[in-house]
Short mmCIF file of C-alpha atoms and ligand atoms in Angstrom, two decimals:
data_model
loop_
_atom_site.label_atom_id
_atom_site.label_comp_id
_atom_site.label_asym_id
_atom_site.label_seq_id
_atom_site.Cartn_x
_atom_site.Cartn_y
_atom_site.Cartn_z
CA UNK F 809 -51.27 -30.36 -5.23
CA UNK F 810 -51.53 -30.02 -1.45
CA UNK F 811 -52.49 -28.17 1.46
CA UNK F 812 -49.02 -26.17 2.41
CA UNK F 813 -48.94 -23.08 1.22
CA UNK F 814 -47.44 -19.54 2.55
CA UNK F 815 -49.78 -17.30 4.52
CA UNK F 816 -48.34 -13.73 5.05
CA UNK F 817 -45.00 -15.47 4.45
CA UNK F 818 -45.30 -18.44 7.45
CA UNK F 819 -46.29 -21.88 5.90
CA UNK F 820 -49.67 -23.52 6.76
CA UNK F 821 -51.08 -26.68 7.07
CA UNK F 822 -54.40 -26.31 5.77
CA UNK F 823 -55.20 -23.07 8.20
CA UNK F 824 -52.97 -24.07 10.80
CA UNK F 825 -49.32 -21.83 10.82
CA UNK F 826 -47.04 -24.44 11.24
CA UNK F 827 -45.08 -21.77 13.93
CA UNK F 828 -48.13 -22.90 15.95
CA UNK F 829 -47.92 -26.74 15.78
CA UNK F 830 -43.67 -26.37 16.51
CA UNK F 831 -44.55 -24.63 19.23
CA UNK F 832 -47.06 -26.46 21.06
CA UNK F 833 -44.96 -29.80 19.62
CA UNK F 834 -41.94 -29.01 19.54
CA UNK F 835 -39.13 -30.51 17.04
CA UNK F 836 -39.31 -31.99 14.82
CA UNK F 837 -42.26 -33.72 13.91
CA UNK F 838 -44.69 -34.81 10.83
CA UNK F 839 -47.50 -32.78 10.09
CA UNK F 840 -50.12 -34.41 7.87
CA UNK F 841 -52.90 -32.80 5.70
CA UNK F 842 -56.62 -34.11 6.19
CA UNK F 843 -57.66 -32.19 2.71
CA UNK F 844 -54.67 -33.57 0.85
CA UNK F 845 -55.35 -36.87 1.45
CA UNK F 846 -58.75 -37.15 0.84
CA UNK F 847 -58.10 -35.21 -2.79
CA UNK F 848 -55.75 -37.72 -3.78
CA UNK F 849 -58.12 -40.60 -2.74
CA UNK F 850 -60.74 -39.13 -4.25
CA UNK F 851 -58.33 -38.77 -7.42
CA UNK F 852 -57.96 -42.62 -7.74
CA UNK F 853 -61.83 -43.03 -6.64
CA UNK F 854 -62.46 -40.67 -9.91
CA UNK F 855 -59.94 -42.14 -12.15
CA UNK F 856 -61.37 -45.46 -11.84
CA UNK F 857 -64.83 -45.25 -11.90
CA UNK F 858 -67.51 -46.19 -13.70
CA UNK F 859 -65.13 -49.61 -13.30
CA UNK F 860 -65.96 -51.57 -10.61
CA UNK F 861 -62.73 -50.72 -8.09
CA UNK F 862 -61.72 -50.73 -4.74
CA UNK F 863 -58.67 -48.36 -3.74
CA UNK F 864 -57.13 -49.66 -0.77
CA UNK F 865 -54.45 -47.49 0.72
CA UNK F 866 -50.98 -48.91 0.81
CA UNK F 867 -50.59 -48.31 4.87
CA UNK F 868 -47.05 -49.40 4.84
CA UNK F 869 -46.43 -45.93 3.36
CA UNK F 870 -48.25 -43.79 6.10
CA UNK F 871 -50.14 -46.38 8.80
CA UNK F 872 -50.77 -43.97 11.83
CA UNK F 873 -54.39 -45.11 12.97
CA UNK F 874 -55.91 -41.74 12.83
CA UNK F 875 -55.16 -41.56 9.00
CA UNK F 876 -56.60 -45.17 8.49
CA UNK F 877 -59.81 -43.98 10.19
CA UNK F 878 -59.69 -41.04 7.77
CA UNK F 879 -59.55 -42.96 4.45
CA UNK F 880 -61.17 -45.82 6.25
CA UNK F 881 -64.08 -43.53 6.69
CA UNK F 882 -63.99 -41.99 2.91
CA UNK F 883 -64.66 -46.16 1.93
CA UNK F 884 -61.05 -46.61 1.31
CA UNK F 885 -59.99 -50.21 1.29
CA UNK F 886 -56.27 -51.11 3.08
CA UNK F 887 -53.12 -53.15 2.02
CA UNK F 888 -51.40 -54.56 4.68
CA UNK F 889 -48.63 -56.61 4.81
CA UNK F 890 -48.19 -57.75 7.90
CA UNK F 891 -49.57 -58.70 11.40
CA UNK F 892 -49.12 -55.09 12.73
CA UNK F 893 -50.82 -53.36 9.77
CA UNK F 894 -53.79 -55.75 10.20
CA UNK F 895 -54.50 -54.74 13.45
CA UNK F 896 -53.64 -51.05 12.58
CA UNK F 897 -56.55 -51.22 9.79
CA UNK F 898 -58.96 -52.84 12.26
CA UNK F 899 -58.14 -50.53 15.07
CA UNK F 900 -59.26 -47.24 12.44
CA UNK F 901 -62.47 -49.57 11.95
CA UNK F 902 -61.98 -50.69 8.38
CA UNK F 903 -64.02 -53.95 8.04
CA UNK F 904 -62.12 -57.10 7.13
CA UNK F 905 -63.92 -57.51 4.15
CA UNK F 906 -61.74 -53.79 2.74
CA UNK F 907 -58.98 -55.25 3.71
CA UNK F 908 -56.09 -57.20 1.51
CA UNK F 909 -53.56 -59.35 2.77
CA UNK F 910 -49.60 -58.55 0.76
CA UNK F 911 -46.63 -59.47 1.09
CA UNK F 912 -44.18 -62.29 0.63
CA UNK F 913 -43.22 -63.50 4.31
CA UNK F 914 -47.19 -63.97 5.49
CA UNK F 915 -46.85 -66.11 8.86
CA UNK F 916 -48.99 -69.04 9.75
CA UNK F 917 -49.87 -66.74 13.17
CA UNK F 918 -50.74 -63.80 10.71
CA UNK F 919 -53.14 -65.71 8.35
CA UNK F 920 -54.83 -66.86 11.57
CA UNK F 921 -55.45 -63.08 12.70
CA UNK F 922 -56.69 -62.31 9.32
CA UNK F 923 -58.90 -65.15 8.77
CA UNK F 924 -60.43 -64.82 12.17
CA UNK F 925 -60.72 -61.54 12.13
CA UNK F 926 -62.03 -60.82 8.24
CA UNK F 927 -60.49 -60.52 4.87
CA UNK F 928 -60.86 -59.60 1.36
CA UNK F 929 -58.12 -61.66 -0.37
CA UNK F 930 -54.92 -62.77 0.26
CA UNK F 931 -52.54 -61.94 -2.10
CA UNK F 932 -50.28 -65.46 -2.28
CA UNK F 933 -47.18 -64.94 -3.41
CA UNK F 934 -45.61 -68.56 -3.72
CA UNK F 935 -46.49 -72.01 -3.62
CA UNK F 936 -45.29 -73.07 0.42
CA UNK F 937 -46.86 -69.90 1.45
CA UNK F 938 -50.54 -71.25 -0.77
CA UNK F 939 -49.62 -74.74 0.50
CA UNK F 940 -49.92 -73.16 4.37
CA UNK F 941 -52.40 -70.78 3.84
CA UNK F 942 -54.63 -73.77 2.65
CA UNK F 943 -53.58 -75.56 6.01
CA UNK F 944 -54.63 -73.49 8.27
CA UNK F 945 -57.53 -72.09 6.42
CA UNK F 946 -58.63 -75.75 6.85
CA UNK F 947 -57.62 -76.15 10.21
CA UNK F 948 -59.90 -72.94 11.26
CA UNK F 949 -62.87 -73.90 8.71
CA UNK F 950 -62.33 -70.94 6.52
CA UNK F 951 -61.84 -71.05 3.10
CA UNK F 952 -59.74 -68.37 1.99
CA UNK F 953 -60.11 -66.01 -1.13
CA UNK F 954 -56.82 -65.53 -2.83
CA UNK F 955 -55.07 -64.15 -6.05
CA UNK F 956 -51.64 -65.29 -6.69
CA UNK F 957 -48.70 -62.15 -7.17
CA UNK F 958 -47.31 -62.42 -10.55
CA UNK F 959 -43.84 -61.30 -12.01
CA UNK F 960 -44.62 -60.27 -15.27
CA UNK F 961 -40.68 -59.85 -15.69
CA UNK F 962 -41.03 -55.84 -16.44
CA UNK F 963 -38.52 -53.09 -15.75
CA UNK F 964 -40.31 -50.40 -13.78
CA UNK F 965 -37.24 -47.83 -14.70
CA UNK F 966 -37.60 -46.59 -10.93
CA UNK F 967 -34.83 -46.71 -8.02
CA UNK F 968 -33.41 -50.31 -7.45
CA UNK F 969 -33.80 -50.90 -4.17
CA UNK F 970 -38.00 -50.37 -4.67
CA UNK F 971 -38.37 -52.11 -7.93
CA UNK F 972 -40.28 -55.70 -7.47
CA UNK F 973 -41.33 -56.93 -10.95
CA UNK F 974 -38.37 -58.07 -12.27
CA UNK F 975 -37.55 -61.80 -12.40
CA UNK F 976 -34.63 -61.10 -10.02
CA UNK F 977 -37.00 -60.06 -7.73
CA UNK F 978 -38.14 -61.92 -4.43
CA UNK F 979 -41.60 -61.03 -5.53
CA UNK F 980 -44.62 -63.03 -6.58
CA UNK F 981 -44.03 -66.13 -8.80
CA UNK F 982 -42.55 -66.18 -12.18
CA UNK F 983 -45.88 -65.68 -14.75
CA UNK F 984 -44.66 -68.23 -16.87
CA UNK F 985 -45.32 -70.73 -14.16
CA UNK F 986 -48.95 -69.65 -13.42
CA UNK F 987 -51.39 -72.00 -14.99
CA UNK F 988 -49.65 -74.47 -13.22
CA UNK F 989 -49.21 -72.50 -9.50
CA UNK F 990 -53.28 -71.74 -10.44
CA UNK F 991 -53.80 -75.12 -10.96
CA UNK F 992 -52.55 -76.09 -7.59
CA UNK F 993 -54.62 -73.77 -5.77
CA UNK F 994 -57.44 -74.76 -7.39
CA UNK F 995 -56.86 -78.05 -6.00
CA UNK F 996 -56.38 -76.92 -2.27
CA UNK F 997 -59.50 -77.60 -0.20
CA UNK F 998 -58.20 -74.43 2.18
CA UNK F 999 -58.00 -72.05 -0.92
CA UNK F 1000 -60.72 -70.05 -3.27
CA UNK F 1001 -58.60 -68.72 -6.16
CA UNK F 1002 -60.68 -65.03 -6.81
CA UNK F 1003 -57.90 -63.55 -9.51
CA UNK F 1004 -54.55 -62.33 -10.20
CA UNK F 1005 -52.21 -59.27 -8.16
CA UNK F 1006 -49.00 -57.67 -9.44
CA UNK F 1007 -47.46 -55.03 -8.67
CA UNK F 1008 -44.07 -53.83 -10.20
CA UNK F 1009 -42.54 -51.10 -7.57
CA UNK F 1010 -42.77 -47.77 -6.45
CA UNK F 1011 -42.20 -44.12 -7.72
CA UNK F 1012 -42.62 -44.76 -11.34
CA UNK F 1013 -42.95 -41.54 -13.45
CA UNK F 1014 -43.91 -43.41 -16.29
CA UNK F 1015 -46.59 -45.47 -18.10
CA UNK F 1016 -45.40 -47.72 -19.67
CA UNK F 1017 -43.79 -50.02 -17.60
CA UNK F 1018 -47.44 -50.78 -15.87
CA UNK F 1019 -49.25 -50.77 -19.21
CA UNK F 1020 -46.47 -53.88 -20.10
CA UNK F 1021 -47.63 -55.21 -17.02
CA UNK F 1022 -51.46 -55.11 -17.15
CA UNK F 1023 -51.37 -56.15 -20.96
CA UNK F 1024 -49.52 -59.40 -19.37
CA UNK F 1025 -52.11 -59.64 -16.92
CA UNK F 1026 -54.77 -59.20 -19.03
CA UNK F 1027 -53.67 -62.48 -21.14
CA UNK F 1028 -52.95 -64.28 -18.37
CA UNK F 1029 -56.71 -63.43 -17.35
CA UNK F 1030 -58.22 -64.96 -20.35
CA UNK F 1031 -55.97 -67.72 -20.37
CA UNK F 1032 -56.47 -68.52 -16.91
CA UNK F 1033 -60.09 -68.41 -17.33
CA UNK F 1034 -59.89 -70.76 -20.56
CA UNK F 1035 -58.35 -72.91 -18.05
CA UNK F 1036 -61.14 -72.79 -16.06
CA UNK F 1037 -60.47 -70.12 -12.93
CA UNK F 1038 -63.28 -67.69 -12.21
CA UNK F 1039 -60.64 -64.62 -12.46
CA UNK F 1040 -63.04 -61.88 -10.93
CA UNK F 1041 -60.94 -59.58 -9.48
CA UNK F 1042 -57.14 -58.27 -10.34
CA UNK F 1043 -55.22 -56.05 -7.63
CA UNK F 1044 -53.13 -53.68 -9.88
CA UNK F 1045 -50.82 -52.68 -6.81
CA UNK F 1046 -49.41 -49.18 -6.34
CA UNK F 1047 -46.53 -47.72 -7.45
CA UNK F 1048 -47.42 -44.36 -8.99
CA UNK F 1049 -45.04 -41.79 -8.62
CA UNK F 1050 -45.37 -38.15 -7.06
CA UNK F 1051 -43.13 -35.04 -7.78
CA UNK F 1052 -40.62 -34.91 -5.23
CA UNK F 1053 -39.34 -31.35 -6.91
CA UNK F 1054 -41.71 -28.09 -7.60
CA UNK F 1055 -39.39 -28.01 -10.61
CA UNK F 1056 -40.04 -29.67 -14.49
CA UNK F 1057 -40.75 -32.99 -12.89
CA UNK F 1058 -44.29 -33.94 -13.63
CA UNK F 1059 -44.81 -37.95 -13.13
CA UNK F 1060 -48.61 -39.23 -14.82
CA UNK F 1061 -51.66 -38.24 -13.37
CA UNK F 1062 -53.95 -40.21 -11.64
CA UNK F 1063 -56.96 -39.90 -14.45
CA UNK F 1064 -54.08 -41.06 -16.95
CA UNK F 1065 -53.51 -43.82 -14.72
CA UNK F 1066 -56.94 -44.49 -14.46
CA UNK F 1067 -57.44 -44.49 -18.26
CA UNK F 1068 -54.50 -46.68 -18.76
CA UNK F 1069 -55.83 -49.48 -16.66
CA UNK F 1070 -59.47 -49.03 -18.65
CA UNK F 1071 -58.15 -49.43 -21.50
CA UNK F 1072 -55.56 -52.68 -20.72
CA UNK F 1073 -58.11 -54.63 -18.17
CA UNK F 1074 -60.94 -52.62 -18.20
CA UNK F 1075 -63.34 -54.77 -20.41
CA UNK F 1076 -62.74 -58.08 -18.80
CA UNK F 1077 -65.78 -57.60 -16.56
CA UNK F 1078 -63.21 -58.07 -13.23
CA UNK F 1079 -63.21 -55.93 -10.27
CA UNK F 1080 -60.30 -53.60 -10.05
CA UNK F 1081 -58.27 -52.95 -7.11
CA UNK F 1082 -55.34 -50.58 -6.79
CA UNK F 1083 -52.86 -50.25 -3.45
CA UNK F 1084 -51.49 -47.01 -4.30
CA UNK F 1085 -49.58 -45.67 -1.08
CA UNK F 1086 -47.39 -42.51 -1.80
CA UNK F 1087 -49.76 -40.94 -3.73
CA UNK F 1088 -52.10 -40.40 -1.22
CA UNK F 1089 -49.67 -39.89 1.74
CA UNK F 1090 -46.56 -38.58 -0.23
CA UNK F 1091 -47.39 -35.02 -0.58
CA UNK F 1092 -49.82 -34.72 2.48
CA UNK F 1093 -47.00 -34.11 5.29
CA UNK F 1094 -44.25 -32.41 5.94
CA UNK F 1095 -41.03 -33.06 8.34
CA UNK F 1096 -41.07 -30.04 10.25
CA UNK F 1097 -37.45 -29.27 12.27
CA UNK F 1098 -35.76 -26.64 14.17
CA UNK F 1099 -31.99 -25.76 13.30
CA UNK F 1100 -29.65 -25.77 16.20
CA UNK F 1101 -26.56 -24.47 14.40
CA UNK F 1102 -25.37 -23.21 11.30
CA UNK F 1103 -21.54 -24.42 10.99
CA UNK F 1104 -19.40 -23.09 8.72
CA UNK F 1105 -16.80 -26.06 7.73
CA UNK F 1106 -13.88 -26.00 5.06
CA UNK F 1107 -15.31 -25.00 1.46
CA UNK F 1108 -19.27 -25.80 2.83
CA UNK F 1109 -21.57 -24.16 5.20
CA UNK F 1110 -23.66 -27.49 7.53
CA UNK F 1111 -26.92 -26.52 8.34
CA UNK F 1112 -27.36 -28.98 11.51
CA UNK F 1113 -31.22 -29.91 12.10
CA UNK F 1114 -32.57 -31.33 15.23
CA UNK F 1115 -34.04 -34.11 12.14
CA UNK F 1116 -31.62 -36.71 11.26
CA UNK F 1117 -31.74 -40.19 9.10
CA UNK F 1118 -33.45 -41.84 12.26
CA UNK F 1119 -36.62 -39.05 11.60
CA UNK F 1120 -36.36 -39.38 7.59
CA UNK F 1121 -34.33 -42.30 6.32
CA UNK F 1122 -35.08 -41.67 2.64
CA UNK F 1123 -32.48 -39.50 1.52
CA UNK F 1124 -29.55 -41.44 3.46
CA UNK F 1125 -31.30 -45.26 2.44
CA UNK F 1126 -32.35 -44.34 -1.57
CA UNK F 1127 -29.99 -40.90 -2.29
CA UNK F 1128 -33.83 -39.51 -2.22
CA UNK F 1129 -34.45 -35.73 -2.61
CA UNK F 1130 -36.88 -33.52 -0.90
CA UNK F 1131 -37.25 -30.10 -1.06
CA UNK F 1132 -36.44 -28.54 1.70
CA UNK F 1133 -38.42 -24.84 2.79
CA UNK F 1134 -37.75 -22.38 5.36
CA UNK F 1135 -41.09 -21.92 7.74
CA UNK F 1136 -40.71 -18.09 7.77
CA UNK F 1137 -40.88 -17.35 3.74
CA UNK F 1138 -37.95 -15.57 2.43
CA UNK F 1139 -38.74 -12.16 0.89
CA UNK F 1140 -38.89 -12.27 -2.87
CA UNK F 1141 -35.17 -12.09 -4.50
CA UNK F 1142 -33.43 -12.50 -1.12
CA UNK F 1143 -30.17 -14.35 -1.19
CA UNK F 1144 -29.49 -18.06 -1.12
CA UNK F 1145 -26.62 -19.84 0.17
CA UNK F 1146 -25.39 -23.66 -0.54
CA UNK F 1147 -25.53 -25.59 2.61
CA UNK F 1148 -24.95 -29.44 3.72
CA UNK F 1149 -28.48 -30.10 5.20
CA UNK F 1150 -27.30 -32.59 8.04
CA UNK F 1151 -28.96 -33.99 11.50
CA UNK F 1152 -26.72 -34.79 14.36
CA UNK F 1153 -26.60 -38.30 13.80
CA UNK F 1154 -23.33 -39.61 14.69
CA UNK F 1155 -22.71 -40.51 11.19
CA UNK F 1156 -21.96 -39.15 7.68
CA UNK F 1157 -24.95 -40.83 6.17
CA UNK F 1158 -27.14 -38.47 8.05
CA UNK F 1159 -27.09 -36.22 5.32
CA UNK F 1160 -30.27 -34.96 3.58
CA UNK F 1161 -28.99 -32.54 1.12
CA UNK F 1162 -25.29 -31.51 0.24
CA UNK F 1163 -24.86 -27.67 -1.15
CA UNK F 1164 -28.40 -27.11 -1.18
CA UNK F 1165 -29.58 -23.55 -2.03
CA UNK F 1166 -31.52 -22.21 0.91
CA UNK F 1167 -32.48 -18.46 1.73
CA UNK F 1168 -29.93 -17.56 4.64
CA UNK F 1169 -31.42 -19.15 7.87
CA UNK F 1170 -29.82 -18.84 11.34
CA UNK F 1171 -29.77 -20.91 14.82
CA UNK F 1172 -33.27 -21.21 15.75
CA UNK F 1173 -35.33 -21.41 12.85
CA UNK F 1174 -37.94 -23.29 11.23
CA UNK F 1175 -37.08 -25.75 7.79
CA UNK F 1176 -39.95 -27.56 6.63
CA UNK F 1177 -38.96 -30.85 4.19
CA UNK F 1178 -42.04 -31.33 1.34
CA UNK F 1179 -43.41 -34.45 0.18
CA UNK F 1180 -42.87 -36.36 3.44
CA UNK F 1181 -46.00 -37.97 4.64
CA UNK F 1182 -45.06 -41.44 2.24
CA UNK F 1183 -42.42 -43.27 3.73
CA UNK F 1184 -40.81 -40.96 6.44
CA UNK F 1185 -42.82 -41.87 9.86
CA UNK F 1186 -43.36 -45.32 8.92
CA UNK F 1187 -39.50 -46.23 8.49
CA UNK F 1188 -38.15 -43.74 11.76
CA UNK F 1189 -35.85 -45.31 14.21
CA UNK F 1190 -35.06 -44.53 17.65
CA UNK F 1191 -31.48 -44.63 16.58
CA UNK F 1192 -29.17 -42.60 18.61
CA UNK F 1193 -31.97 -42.50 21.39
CA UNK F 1194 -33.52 -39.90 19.86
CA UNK F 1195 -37.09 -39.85 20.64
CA UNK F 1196 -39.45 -41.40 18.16
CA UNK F 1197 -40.82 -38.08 15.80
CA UNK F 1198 -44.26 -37.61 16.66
CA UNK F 1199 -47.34 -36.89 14.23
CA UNK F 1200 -49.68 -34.38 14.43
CA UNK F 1201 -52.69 -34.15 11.90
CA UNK F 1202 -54.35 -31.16 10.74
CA UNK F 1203 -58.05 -30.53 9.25
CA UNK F 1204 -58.80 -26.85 8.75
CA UNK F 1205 -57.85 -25.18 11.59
CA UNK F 1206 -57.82 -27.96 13.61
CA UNK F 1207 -54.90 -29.98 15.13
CA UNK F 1208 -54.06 -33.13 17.10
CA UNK F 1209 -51.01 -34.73 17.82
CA UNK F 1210 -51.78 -38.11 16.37
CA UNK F 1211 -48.93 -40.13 17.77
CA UNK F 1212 -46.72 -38.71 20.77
CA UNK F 1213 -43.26 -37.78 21.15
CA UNK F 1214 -42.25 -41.00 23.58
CA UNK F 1215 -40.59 -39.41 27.29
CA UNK F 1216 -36.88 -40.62 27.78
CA UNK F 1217 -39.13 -42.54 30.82
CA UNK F 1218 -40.98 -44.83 28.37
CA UNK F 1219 -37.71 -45.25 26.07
CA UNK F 1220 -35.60 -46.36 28.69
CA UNK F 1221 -38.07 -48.79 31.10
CA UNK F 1222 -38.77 -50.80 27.41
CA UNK F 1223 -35.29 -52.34 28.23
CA UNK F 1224 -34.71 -54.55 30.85
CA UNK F 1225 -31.91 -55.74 33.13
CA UNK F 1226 -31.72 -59.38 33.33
CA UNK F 1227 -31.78 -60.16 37.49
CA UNK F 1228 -28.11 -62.51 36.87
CA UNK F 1229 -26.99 -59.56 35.49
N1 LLP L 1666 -48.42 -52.70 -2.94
C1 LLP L 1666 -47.33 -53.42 -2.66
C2 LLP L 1666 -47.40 -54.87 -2.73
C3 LLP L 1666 -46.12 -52.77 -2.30
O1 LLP L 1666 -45.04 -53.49 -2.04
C4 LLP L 1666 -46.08 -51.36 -2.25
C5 LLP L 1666 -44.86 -50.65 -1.86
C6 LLP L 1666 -47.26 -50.65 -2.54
C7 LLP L 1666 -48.41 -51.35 -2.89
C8 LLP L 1666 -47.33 -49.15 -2.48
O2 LLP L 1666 -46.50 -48.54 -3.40
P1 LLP L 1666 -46.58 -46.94 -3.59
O3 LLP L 1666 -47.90 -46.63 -4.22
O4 LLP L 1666 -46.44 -46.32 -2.26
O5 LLP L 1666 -45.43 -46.64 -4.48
N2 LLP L 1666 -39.62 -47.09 1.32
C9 LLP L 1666 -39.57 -46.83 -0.09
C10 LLP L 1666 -40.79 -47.34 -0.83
C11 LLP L 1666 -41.04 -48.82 -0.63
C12 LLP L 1666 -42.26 -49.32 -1.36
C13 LLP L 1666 -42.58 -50.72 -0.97
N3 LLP L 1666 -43.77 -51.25 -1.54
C14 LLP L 1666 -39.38 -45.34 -0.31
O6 LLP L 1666 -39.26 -44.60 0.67
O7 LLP L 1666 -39.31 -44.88 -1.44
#
């Protein structure tokens, strides 16, 4: 469920017509929903409880500051995986002590920021990177709290390209190997082993593949602690999938979710955490654009948006669908037409839809793509030298442009000209 629904046939953000934001915005740009995402932390909040849990927000999937404050605000703890998201989750004000540390490139420089500046738990994910987290834990004083990433070796079933918890993965270390990888961290002066992370990819529309993981990590739990660890705490990861169609697709609910992980780790007295990311974000924005031209080409009709792969790389990087809505509400059994949905990228690639049915829409109109706000702001590109796609939030009838379409100024003085040039 969300927040963007047709008013007198123009599309809202919460109370907000989105004709409003394009104009004082202009195209194209992400619009987020303030009541979307806190329902769909408050899902996982719900789903979880009366466990002991801690739902931090998977920032890689949506990490504009003003949306950290937001969750950060509702208690929400934050997954970050590198340097930049750190300081993004400190700049919204979440305390060190919400945050955990993912991720399987962690830099001696990064570990420093984080230890200095406050942390839950890192969440190791090989033996050099324990061996250097222990080093320079030592080297500052600290001691830092960690759980080691598993690969329980399970097919999540979900696109390859975002599927981590298979052996052929780069993530986490093989769970076969973990007594041994536990025993070694036990043994580090720098290191305080807390419990165990996994997390198997993202968009799965199924259960199963996380209940084969959490049964896995629930033995590994007890053996670990026969072994002698104090395993307090297991980090779950994300990973559960949202409907990217209004169509028959219906992935697992959070509560289900929730009742799956009570019943695999839920009586072994450890803290839960969960980093679920496009959950929360996925279906709170929208990619709002303007068509420039319709073209009508051999056999296919383009639809060319002032939005191209550089604004939303999903459907060009994973063959990803999202449905895509005209501002301005067709009237009830109005025609459709098939059209090539493409940006003016100077490439085929920037394609986000090929014959898709549309009501007829002309030069100058308003397309609004769903399920946006996981994924799409986070991974734009100034490719082409098109502007970065600026964010606006909304909150009842409220809006703010949360991050700023950059001038051509700023764009162009960030390169230099060498002087021997
Ligand atoms: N925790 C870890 C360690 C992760 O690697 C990820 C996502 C998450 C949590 C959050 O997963 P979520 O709940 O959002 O599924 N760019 C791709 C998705 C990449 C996901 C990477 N890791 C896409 O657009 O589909």
């Amino acid at each position: 469920m969300d927040h963007f629904l047709y008013r007198n046939g123009i599309l809202h953000a919460e109370d907000v017509a989105v004709p409003d934001i394009a104009a004082a915005v202009g195209t194209p740009f992400y619009v987020y929903s303030a009541a979307t995402l806190t329902r769909h932390y408050h899902l996982f909040t719900e789903a979880l409880s009366p466990l002991p849990h801690m739902v931090c927000f998977a920032i890689k999937s949506l990490s504009n500051v003003a949306v950290l404050k937001l969750l950060g605000d509702l208690g929400a703890g934050m997954d970050v995986v590198s340097g930049g998201e750190y300081r993004r989750a400190r700049a919204a004000g979440v305390p060190g002590e919400r945050i955990v540390f993912s991720g399987v490139g962690k830099t001696r420089e990064e570990m420093r920021l984080a230890l200095t500046g406050g942390i839950r738990q890192f969440n190791v994910e090989s033996e050099p990177e324990l061996r250097a987290l222990s080093e320079v834990a030592v080297s500052l004083g600290f001691v830092a709290p960690i759980t080691v990433r598993v690969n329980p070796d399970v097919d999540a079933r979900t696109h390859e390209k975002i599927a981590t918890g298979k052996k052929e993965n780069k993530f986490g270390i093989p769970i076969a190997r973990a007594s041994e990888v536990y025993a070694e961290a036990a043994s580090l002066p720098g290191i305080e082993v807390i419990g165990i992370d996994v997390h198997i990819g993202s968009q799965l529309t199924e259960l199963e593949p996380f209940e084969q993981a959490y049964l896995k990590v629930a033995d590994l739990t007890r053996r670990l602690r026969s072994e002698g660890h104090d395993i307090r705490r297991l980090d779950l990861g994300g990973g559960l999938g949202i409907p990217y169609t209004r169509s028959n697709e219906a992935p697992p609910l959070p509560t289900d979710y929730g009742a799956l992980i009570k019943r695999t780790v839920g009586d072994l007295g450890c803290e839960v955490e969960i980093e679920p990311g496009r959950l929360i974000s996925g279906n709170a924005g929208l990619l709002v654009a303007g068509v420039i031209y319709v073209k009508n080409g051999e056999g296919r009709d383009f639809l060319i948006l002032d939005a191209a792969m550089n604004d939303l790389v999903r459907p060009s990087m994973y063959g990803a669908h999202h449905d895509i809505v005209p501002v301005v509400e067709a009237p009830a059994a109005s025609p459709t037409h098939a059209y090539d949905v493409v940006g003016p990228v100077c490439e085929t690639g920037d394609t986000f839809a090929k014959g898709r049915d549309l009501p007829l829409v002309a030069e100058g109109d308003l397309v609004a793509f769903r399920s946006a706000g996981a994924y799409g702001a986070v991974m734009a590109s100034e490719y082409n030298t098109r502007p970065l796609v600026p964010e606006v939030l909304v909150k009842g009838d409220h809006f703010a442009v949360i991050r700023e379409r950059p001038s051509f100024d700023e764009i162009l003085n960030r390169d230099t000209i060498p002087a021997w040039l």
